[in-house]
Structures are given as structure tokens and as C-alpha cells.
Amino acid sequence: MTTDSIEDAVVSAARSKGYAINSTTMATVAVDLAGSKLDGELIAVPGKGSLSVQDYLRDLHDRAPSGFSRLQQPDKPDDRERTISEMRRKRPLDSGWHARHAKATGITKTMMDEIARNRA
């Protein structure tokens, strides 16, 4: 096994915990584990013994917490990141919109009614 497979295992373990690792921290992984071999879930470090990928990841996170960021879950937007449609739903409709809505007819009236329902 190469160092790349060990790095892949570390990245996969981080992702399974909900984290992404930045490139600077990945450089630390490469230096820490140079010459090591992956044996299943264990990393055999030359002259130092073996440790699990999870234990290494925990140690790395303790040493370099700024190198980890939370992964964005596609079905759970971050509280700080709102989509345009969410912002529109929360924004109140102004008086000009209500005046146009009162005069609208046909499909325009139907669509404006739907907008009003979605924002209420």
C-alpha cells in the first residue's frame, strides 16, 4: 500500500465523521505517515508500531483543529447559508406588490396568489 491509500483512508474516515481536511493538514498527514503501510484499518508506522485510522484522525484533529471543516449536508443547509428561495419566502411582500396583485387577472393572478400563500 502506498501513502496515497493511507491518505485516502484518512480522508474517508474524516468524511464519515462529517469533516473535510484542508491541503495544509493533508501535507501533515503525508509527513507523519511517510513510509507507513495500511493493513486493513491499521496504519503500520515504521519503528513506532500500529494505530487505527480513527485514532490517527482523532490525534490529527487534536493537533490541527483549524485544518478541519464541517461538511455541508445537501439536505441540511447551514444556518448561515440560506438559499435565494428561502430568503424570498421570509421577505414580506411590499405595498406595491399588493397593489399589482389587486389589479391582476388570469394566470398572473393565479401565480401571485401562489406566491402570497408560500410567503404567509
GROMACS .gro file of C-alpha atoms in nm:
model
  120
    1MET     CA    1   0.000   0.000   0.000
    2THR     CA    2   0.118   0.349  -0.079
    3THR     CA    3   0.096   0.669   0.117
    4ASP     CA    4  -0.188   0.767  -0.119
    5SER     CA    5  -0.402   0.479   0.007
    6ILE     CA    6  -0.333   0.583   0.367
    7GLU     CA    7  -0.425   0.943   0.283
    8ASP     CA    8  -0.743   0.817   0.113
    9ALA     CA    9  -0.829   0.618   0.427
   10VAL     CA   10  -0.776   0.926   0.646
   11VAL     CA   11  -0.990   1.143   0.415
   12SER     CA   12  -1.264   0.876   0.409
   13ALA     CA   13  -1.257   0.847   0.788
   14ALA     CA   14  -1.283   1.225   0.820
   15ARG     CA   15  -1.576   1.238   0.577
   16SER     CA   16  -1.755   0.964   0.769
   17LYS     CA   17  -1.725   1.187   1.077
   18GLY     CA   18  -1.861   1.485   0.879
   19TYR     CA   19  -1.531   1.669   0.820
   20ALA     CA   20  -1.321   1.781   0.527
   21ILE     CA   21  -0.945   1.818   0.569
   22ASN     CA   22  -0.762   2.112   0.410
   23SER     CA   23  -0.448   2.074   0.196
   24THR     CA   24  -0.208   2.202   0.465
   25THR     CA   25  -0.329   1.939   0.709
   26MET     CA   26  -0.309   1.674   0.436
   27ALA     CA   27   0.058   1.769   0.392
   28THR     CA   28   0.099   1.696   0.765
   29VAL     CA   29  -0.061   1.354   0.708
   30ALA     CA   30   0.189   1.283   0.430
   31VAL     CA   31   0.484   1.378   0.651
   32ASP     CA   32   0.352   1.195   0.960
   33LEU     CA   33   0.283   0.875   0.773
   34ALA     CA   34   0.569   0.868   0.521
   35GLY     CA   35   0.690   0.510   0.484
   36SER     CA   36   0.386   0.370   0.665
   37LYS     CA   37   0.171   0.088   0.535
   38LEU     CA   38  -0.203   0.038   0.557
   39ASP     CA   39  -0.307  -0.303   0.686
   40GLY     CA   40  -0.687  -0.309   0.688
   41GLU     CA   41  -0.793  -0.043   0.939
   42LEU     CA   42  -0.446  -0.017   1.094
   43ILE     CA   43  -0.159   0.207   0.990
   44ALA     CA   44   0.182   0.042   1.048
   45VAL     CA   45   0.427   0.324   1.118
   46PRO     CA   46   0.791   0.212   1.076
   47GLY     CA   47   0.970   0.187   1.409
   48LYS     CA   48   0.666   0.305   1.605
   49GLY     CA   49   0.406   0.030   1.583
   50SER     CA   50   0.049   0.042   1.456
   51LEU     CA   51  -0.253   0.260   1.517
   52SER     CA   52  -0.602   0.269   1.377
   53VAL     CA   53  -0.703   0.521   1.115
   54GLN     CA   54  -0.965   0.656   1.358
   55ASP     CA   55  -0.704   0.703   1.634
   56TYR     CA   56  -0.472   0.884   1.393
   57LEU     CA   57  -0.758   1.105   1.276
   58ARG     CA   58  -0.850   1.192   1.636
   59ASP     CA   59  -0.486   1.281   1.712
   60LEU     CA   60  -0.458   1.487   1.395
   61HIS     CA   61  -0.777   1.677   1.482
   62ASP     CA   62  -0.640   1.747   1.833
   63ARG     CA   63  -0.313   1.880   1.687
   64ALA     CA   64  -0.461   2.080   1.398
   65PRO     CA   65  -0.830   2.159   1.459
   66SER     CA   66  -0.820   2.450   1.213
   67GLY     CA   67  -0.737   2.203   0.936
   68PHE     CA   68  -1.084   2.050   0.960
   69SER     CA   69  -1.411   2.198   0.840
   70ARG     CA   70  -1.764   2.068   0.868
   71LEU     CA   71  -1.904   1.914   0.552
   72GLN     CA   72  -2.217   2.075   0.417
   73GLN     CA   73  -2.504   1.827   0.414
   74PRO     CA   74  -2.703   1.883   0.092
   75ASP     CA   75  -3.035   1.818   0.265
   76LYS     CA   76  -2.948   2.030   0.571
   77PRO     CA   77  -2.833   2.383   0.477
   78ASP     CA   78  -2.602   2.556   0.719
   79ASP     CA   79  -2.781   2.818   0.932
   80ARG     CA   80  -2.556   3.085   0.786
   81GLU     CA   81  -2.627   2.981   0.427
   82ARG     CA   82  -2.981   3.036   0.308
   83THR     CA   83  -3.093   2.986  -0.046
   84ILE     CA   84  -3.249   3.264  -0.251
   85SER     CA   85  -3.589   3.092  -0.233
   86GLU     CA   86  -3.567   3.074   0.148
   87MET     CA   87  -3.479   3.442   0.165
   88ARG     CA   88  -3.772   3.528  -0.065
   89ARG     CA   89  -4.015   3.326   0.145
   90LYS     CA   90  -3.913   3.516   0.457
   91ARG     CA   91  -3.917   3.863   0.298
   92PRO     CA   92  -4.256   4.038   0.332
   93LEU     CA   93  -4.437   4.149   0.019
   94ASP     CA   94  -4.438   4.527  -0.021
   95SER     CA   95  -4.739   4.753  -0.077
   96GLY     CA   96  -4.657   4.789  -0.449
   97TRP     CA   97  -4.681   4.414  -0.490
   98HIS     CA   98  -5.019   4.410  -0.314
   99ALA     CA   99  -5.146   4.690  -0.543
  100ARG     CA  100  -5.042   4.494  -0.855
  101HIS     CA  101  -5.196   4.177  -0.706
  102ALA     CA  102  -5.529   4.354  -0.657
  103LYS     CA  103  -5.538   4.451  -1.030
  104ALA     CA  104  -5.404   4.120  -1.167
  105THR     CA  105  -5.619   3.875  -1.362
  106GLY     CA  106  -5.587   3.531  -1.520
  107ILE     CA  107  -5.266   3.336  -1.488
  108THR     CA  108  -5.087   3.634  -1.334
  109LYS     CA  109  -5.345   3.645  -1.054
  110THR     CA  110  -5.312   3.268  -1.002
  111MET     CA  111  -4.932   3.287  -0.980
  112MET     CA  112  -4.941   3.587  -0.746
  113ASP     CA  113  -5.191   3.402  -0.524
  114GLU     CA  114  -4.945   3.113  -0.503
  115ILE     CA  115  -4.661   3.348  -0.412
  116ALA     CA  116  -4.872   3.505  -0.138
  117ARG     CA  117  -4.961   3.157   0.002
  118ASN     CA  118  -4.597   3.047   0.003
  119ARG     CA  119  -4.484   3.357   0.189
  120ALA     CA  120  -4.758   3.356   0.452
   0.00000   0.00000   0.00000
